[in-house]
PDB file of C-alpha atoms and ligand atoms in Angstrom:
ATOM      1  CA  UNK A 264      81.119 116.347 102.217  1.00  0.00           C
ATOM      2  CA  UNK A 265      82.982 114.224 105.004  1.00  0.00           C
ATOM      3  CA  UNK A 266      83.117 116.425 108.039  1.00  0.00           C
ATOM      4  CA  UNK A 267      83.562 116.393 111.922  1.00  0.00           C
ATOM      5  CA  UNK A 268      82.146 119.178 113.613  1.00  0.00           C
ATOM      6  CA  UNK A 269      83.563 119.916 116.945  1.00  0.00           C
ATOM      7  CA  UNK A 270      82.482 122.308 119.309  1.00  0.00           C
ATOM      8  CA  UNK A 271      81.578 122.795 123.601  1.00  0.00           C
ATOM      9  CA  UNK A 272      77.499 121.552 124.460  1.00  0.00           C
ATOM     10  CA  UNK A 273      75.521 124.446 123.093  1.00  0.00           C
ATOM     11  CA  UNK A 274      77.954 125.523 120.199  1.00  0.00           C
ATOM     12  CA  UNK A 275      75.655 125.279 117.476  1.00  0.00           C
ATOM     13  CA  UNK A 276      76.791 121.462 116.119  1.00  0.00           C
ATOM     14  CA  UNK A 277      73.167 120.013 115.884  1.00  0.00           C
ATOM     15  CA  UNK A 278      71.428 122.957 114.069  1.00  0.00           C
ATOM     16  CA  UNK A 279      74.775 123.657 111.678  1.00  0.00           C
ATOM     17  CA  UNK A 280      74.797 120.166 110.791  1.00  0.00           C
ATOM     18  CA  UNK A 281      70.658 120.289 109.917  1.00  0.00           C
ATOM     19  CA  UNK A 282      71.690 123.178 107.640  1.00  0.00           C
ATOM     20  CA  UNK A 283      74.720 121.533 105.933  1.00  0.00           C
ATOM     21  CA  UNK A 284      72.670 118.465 104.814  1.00  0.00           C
ATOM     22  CA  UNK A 285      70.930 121.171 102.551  1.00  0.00           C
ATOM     23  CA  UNK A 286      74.032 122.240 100.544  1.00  0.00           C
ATOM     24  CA  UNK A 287      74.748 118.630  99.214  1.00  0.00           C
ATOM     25  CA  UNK A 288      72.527 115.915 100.514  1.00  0.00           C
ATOM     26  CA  UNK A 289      75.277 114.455 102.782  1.00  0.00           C
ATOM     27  CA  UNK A 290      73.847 113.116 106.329  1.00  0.00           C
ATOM     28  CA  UNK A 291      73.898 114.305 109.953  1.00  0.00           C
ATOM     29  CA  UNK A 292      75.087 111.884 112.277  1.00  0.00           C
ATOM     30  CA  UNK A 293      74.223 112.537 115.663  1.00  0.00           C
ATOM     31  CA  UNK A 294      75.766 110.204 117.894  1.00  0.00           C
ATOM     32  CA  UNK A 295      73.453 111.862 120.669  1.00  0.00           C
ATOM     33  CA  UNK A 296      70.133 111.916 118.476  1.00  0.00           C
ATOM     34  CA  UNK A 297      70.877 107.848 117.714  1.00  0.00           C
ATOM     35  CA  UNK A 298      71.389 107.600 121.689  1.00  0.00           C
ATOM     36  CA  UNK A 299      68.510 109.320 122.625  1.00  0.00           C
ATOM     37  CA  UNK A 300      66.328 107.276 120.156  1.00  0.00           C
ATOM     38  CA  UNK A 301      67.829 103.955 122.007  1.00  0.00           C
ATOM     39  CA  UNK A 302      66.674 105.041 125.878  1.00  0.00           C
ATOM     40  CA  UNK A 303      63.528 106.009 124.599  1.00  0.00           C
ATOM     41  CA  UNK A 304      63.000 102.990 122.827  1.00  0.00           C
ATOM     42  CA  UNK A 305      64.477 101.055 125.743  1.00  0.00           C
ATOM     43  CA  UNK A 306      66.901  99.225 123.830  1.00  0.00           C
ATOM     44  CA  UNK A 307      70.161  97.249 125.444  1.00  0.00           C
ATOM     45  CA  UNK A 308      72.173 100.302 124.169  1.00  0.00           C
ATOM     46  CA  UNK A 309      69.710 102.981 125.448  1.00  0.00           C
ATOM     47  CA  UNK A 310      69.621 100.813 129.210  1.00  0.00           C
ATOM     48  CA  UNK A 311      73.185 100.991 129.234  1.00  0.00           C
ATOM     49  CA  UNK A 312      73.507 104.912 128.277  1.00  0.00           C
ATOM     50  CA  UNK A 313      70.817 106.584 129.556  1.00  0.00           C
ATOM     51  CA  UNK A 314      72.847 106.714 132.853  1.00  0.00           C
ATOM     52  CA  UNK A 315      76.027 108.425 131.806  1.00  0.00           C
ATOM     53  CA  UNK A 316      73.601 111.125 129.518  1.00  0.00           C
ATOM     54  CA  UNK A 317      71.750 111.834 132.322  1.00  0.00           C
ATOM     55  CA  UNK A 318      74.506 112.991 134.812  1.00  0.00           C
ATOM     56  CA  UNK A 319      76.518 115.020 131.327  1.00  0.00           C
ATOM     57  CA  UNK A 320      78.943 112.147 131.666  1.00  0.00           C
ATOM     58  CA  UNK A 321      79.857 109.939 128.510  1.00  0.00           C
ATOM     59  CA  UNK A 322      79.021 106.872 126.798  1.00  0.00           C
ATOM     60  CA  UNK A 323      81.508 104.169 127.380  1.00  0.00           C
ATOM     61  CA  UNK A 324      83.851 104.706 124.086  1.00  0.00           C
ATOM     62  CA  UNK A 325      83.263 100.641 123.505  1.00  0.00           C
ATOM     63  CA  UNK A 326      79.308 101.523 122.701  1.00  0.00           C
ATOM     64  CA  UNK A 327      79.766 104.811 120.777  1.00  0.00           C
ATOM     65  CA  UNK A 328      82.181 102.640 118.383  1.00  0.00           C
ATOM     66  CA  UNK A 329      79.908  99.891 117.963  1.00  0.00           C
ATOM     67  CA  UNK A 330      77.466 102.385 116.427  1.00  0.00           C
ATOM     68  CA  UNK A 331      79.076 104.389 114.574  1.00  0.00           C
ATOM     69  CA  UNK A 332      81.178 101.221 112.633  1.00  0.00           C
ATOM     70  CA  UNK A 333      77.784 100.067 111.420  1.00  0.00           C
ATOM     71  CA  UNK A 334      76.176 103.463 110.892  1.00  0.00           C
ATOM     72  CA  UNK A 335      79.056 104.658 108.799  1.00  0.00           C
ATOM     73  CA  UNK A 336      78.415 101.690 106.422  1.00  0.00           C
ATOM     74  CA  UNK A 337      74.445 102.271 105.813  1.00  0.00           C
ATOM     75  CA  UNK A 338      73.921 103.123 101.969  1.00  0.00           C
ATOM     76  CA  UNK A 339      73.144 106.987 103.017  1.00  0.00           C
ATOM     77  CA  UNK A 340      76.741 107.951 104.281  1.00  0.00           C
ATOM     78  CA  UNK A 341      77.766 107.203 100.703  1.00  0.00           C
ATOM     79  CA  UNK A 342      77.172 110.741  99.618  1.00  0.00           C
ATOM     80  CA  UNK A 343      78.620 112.399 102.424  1.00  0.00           C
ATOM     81  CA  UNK A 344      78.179 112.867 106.573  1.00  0.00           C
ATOM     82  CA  UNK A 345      78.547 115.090 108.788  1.00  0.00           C
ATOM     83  CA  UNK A 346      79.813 113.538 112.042  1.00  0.00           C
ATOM     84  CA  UNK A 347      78.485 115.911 114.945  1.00  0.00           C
ATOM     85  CA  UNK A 348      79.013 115.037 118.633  1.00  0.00           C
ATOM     86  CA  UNK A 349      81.176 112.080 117.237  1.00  0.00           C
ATOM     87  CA  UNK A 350      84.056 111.721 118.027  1.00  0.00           C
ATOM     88  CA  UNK A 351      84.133 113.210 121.684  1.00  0.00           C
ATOM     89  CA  UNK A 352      87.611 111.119 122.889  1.00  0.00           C
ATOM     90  CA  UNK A 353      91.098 110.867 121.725  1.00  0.00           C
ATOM     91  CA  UNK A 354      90.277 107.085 121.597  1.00  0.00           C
ATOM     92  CA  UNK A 355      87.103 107.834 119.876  1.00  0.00           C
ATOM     93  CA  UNK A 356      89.349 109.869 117.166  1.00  0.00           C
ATOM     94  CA  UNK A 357      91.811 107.149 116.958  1.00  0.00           C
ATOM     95  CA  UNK A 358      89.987 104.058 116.238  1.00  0.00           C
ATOM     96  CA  UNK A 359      87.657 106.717 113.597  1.00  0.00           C
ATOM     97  CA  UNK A 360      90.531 107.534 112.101  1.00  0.00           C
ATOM     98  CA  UNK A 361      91.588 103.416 111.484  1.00  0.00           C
ATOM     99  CA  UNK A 362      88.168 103.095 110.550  1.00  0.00           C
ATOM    100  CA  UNK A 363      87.917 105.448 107.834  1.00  0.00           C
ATOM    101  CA  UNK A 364      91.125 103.916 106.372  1.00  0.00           C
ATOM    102  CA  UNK A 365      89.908 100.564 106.814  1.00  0.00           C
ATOM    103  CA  UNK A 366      86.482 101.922 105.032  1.00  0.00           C
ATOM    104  CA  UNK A 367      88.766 103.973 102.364  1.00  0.00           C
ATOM    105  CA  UNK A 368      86.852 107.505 103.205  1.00  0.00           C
ATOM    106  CA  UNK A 369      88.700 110.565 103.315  1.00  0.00           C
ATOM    107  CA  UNK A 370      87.754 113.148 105.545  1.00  0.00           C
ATOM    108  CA  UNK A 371      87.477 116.758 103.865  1.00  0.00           C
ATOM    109  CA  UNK A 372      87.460 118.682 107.053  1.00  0.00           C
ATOM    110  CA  UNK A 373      87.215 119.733 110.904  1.00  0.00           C
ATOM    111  CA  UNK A 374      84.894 122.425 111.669  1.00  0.00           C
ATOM    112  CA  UNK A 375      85.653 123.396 115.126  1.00  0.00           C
ATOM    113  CA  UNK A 376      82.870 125.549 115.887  1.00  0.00           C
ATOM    114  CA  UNK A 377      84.356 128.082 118.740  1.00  0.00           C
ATOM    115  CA  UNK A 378      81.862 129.985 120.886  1.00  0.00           C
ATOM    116  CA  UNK A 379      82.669 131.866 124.224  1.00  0.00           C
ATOM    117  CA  UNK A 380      81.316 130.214 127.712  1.00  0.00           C
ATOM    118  CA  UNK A 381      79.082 132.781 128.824  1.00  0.00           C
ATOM    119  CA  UNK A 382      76.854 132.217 125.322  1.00  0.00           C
ATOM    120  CA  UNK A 383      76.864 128.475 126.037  1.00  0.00           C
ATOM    121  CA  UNK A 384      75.811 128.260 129.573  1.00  0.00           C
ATOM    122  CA  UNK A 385      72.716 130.794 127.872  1.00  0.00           C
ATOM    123  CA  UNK A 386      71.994 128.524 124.953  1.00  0.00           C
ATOM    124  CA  UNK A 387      71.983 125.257 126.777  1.00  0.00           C
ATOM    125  CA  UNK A 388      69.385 126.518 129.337  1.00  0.00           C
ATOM    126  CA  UNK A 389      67.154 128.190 126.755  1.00  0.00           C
ATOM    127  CA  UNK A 390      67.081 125.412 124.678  1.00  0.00           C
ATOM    128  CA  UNK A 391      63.927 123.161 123.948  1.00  0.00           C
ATOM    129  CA  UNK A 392      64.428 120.213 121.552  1.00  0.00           C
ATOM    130  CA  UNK A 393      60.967 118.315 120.014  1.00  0.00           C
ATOM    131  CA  UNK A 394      60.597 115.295 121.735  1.00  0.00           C
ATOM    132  CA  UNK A 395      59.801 113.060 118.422  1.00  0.00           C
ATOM    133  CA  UNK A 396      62.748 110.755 118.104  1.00  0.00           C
ATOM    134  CA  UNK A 397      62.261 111.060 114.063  1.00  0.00           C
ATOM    135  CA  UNK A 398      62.006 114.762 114.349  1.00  0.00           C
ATOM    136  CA  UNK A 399      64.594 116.033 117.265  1.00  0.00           C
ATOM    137  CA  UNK A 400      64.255 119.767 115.699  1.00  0.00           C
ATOM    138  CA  UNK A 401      65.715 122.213 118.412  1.00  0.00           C
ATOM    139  CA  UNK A 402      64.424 125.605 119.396  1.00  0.00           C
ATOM    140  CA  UNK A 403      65.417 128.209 121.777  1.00  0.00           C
ATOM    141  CA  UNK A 404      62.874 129.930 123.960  1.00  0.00           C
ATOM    142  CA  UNK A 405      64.631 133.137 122.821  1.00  0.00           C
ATOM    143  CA  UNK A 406      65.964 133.615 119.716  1.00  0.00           C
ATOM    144  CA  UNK A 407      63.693 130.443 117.835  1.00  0.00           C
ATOM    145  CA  UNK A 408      60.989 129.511 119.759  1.00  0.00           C
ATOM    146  CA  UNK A 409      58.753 126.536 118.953  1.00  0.00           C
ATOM    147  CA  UNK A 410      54.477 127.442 118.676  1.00  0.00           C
ATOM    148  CA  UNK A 411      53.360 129.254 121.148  1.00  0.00           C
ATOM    149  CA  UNK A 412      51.907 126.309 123.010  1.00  0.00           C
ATOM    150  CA  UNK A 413      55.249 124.366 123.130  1.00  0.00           C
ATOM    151  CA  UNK A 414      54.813 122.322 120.229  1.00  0.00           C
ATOM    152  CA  UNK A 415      57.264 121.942 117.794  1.00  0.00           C
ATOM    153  CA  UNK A 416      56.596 123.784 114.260  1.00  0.00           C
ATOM    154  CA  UNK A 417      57.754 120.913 112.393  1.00  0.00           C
ATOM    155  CA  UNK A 418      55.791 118.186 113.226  1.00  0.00           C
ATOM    156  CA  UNK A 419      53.430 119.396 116.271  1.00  0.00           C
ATOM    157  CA  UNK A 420      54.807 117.302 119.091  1.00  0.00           C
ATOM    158  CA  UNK A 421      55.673 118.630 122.211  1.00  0.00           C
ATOM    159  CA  UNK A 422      59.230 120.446 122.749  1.00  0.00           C
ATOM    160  CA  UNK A 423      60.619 119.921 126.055  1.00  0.00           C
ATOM    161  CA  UNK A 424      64.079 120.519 127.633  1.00  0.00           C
ATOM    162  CA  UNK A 425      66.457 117.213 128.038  1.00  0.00           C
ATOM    163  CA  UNK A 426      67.141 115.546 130.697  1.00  0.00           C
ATOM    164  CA  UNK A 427      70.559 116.547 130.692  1.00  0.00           C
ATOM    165  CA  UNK A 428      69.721 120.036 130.723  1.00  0.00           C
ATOM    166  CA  UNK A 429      69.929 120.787 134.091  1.00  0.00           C
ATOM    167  CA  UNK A 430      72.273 122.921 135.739  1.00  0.00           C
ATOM    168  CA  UNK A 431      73.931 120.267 137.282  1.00  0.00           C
ATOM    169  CA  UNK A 432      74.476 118.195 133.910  1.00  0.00           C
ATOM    170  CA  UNK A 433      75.086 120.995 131.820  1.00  0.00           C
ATOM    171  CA  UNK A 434      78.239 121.952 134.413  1.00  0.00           C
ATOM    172  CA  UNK A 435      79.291 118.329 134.448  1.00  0.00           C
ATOM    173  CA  UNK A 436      79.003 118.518 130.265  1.00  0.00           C
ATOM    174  CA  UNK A 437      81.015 121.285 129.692  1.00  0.00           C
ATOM    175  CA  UNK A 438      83.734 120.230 132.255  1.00  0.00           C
ATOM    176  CA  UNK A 439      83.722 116.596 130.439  1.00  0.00           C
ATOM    177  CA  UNK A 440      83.810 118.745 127.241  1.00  0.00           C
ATOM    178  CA  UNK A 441      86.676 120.471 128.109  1.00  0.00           C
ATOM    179  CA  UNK A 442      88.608 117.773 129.740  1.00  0.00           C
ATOM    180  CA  UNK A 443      88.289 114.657 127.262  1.00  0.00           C
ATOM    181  CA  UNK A 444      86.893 116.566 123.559  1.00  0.00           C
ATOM    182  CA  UNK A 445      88.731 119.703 123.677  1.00  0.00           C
ATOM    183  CA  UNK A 446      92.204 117.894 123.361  1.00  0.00           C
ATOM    184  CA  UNK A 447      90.619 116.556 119.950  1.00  0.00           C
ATOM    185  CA  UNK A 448      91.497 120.047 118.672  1.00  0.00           C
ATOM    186  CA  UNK A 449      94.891 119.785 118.447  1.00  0.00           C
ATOM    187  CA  UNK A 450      94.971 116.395 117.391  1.00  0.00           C
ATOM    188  CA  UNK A 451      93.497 117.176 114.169  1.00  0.00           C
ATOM    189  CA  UNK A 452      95.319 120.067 114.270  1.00  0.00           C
ATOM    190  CA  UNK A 453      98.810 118.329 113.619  1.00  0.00           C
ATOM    191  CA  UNK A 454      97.046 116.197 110.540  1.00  0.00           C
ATOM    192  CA  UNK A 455      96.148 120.009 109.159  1.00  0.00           C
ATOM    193  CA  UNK A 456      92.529 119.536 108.642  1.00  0.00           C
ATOM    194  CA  UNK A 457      91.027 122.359 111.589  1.00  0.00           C
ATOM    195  CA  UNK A 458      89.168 125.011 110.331  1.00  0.00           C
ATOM    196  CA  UNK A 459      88.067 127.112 112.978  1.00  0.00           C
ATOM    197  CA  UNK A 460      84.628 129.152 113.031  1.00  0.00           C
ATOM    198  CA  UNK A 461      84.448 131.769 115.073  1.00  0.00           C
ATOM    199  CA  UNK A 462      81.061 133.359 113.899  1.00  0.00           C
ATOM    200  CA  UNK A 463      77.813 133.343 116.251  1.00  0.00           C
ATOM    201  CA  UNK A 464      75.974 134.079 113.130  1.00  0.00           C
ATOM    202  CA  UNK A 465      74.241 130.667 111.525  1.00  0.00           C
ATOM    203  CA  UNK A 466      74.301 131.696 107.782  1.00  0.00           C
ATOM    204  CA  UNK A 467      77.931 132.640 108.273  1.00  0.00           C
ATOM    205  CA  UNK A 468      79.020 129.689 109.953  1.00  0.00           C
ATOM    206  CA  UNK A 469      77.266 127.928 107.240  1.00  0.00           C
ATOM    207  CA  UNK A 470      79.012 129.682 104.529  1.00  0.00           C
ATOM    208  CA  UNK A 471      82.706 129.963 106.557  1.00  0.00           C
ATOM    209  CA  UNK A 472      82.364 126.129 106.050  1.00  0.00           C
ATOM    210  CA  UNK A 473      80.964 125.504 102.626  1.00  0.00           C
ATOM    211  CA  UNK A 474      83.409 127.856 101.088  1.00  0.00           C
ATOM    212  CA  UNK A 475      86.244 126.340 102.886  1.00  0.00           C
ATOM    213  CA  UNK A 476      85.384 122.945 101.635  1.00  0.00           C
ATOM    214  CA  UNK A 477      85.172 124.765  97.797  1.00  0.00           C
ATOM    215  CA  UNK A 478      88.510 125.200  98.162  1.00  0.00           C
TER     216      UNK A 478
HETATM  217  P1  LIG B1877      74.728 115.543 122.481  1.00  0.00           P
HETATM  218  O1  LIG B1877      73.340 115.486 121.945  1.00  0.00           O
HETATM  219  O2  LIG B1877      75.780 115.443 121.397  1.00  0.00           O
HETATM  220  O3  LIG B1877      74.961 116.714 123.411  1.00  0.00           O
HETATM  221  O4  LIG B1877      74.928 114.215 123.350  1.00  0.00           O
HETATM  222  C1  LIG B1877      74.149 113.971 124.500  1.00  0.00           C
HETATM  223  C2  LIG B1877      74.846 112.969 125.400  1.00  0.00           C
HETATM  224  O5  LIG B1877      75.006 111.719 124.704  1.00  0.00           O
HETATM  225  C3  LIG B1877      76.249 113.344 125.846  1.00  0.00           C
HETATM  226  O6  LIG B1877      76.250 114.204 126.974  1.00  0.00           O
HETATM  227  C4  LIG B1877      76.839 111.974 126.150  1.00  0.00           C
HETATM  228  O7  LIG B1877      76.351 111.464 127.378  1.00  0.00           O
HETATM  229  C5  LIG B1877      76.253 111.114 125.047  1.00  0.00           C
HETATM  230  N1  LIG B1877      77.110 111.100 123.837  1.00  0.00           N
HETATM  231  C6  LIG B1877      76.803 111.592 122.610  1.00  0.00           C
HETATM  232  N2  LIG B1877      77.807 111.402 121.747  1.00  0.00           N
HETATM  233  C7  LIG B1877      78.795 110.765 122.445  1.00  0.00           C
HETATM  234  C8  LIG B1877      80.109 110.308 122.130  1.00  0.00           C
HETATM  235  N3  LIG B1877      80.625 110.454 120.890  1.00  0.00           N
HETATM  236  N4  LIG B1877      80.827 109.706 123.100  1.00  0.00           N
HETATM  237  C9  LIG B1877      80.328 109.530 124.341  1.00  0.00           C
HETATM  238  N5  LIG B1877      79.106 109.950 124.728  1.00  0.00           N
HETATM  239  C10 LIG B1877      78.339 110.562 123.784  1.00  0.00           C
END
């Protein structure tokens, strides 16, 4: 599958795309996870973003680009991706959408994962991601917690909350969200590829989407 998912901080993108790689191999492409992998490794892209992530701002459009142009090309998007937290900008969706033509991918669909504010703001400051770059599973204190001693059921390293999970940044995120992604909705809209998910329940969101794409 060839998907975007859209969707506020705290909608669900990161945990529906995890399950969607299960129905048909296709990759999750975080643009997020590959940023937070590049602070903590301390590279010239991670010096550069770790500002803007840590107030809930974004990444200059120019970076996020440069990534995904190469990342879209590795061997493992050939079966399929699912683009989640990518692209956040009209410009972002703009020079995607040349790239994809220039690459000769189609896109199958837009998930846009819709989830009211009050669950959000909850979500966001129960969450607790593992803080192995190569694992990044997330939990929620609530609903999914990680072991009982904080450490993440997948590969036993500790969970902890990010650093743009304060009240502050998660404000500033969902302002920026609605402000500069939310517009996104209608662009893809008018090219008739939206399919909008209005489920809180994982397994249905799961199955809204795969059935859609059956289609
Ligand atoms: P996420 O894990 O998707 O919530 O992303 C965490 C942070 O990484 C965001 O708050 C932004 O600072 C940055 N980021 C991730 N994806 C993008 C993007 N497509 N454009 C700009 N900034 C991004």
């Amino acid at each position: 599958m060839k998907v975007i998912l859209l969707g506020a901080p705290g909608a669900g993108k990161g945990t529906v795309a995890k399950l969607l790689t299960d129905y048909d191999g296709s990759v999750q492409i975080s643009t997020g996870d590959i940023l937070r992998v590049a602070v903590k490794a301390g590279t010239p892209v991670g010096k550069q973003a770790k500002a803007y992530m840590d107030a809930g701002g974004l990444v200059p459009d120019s970076i996020i680009m440069q990534i995904m142009e190469a990342r879209l090309q590795e061997p493992d998007c050939a079966k399929g991706f699912i683009l989640d937290g990518f692209p956040r900008t009209i410009p972002q969706s703009e020079e995607l959408k040349a790239l994809l033509g220039k690459l000769a991918i189609k896109l199958d669909m837009v998930a846009n994962l819709v989830v009211p504010r009050e669950v959000i703001l909850d979500r966001l400051t129960t969450r607790r991601t593992c803080s192995n770059s190569s694992c990044q599973e997330i939990y929620n204190v609530k609903t999914n917690p990680p072991n009982a001693d904080g450490t993440c059921k997948k590969c036993g390293k500790p969970t902890i909350q990010r650093d743009d999970e304060t009240e502050e940044a998660i404000l500033n995120r969902l302002e920026v969200y609605t402000e500069k992604t939310a517009p996104l909705i209608d662009f893809y809209r008018k090219e008739g590829m939206v399919k909008d998910v209005t489920s809180l329940d994982l397994k249905e969101i799961v199955e809204d989407i795969t059935k859609a794409l059956e289609k």
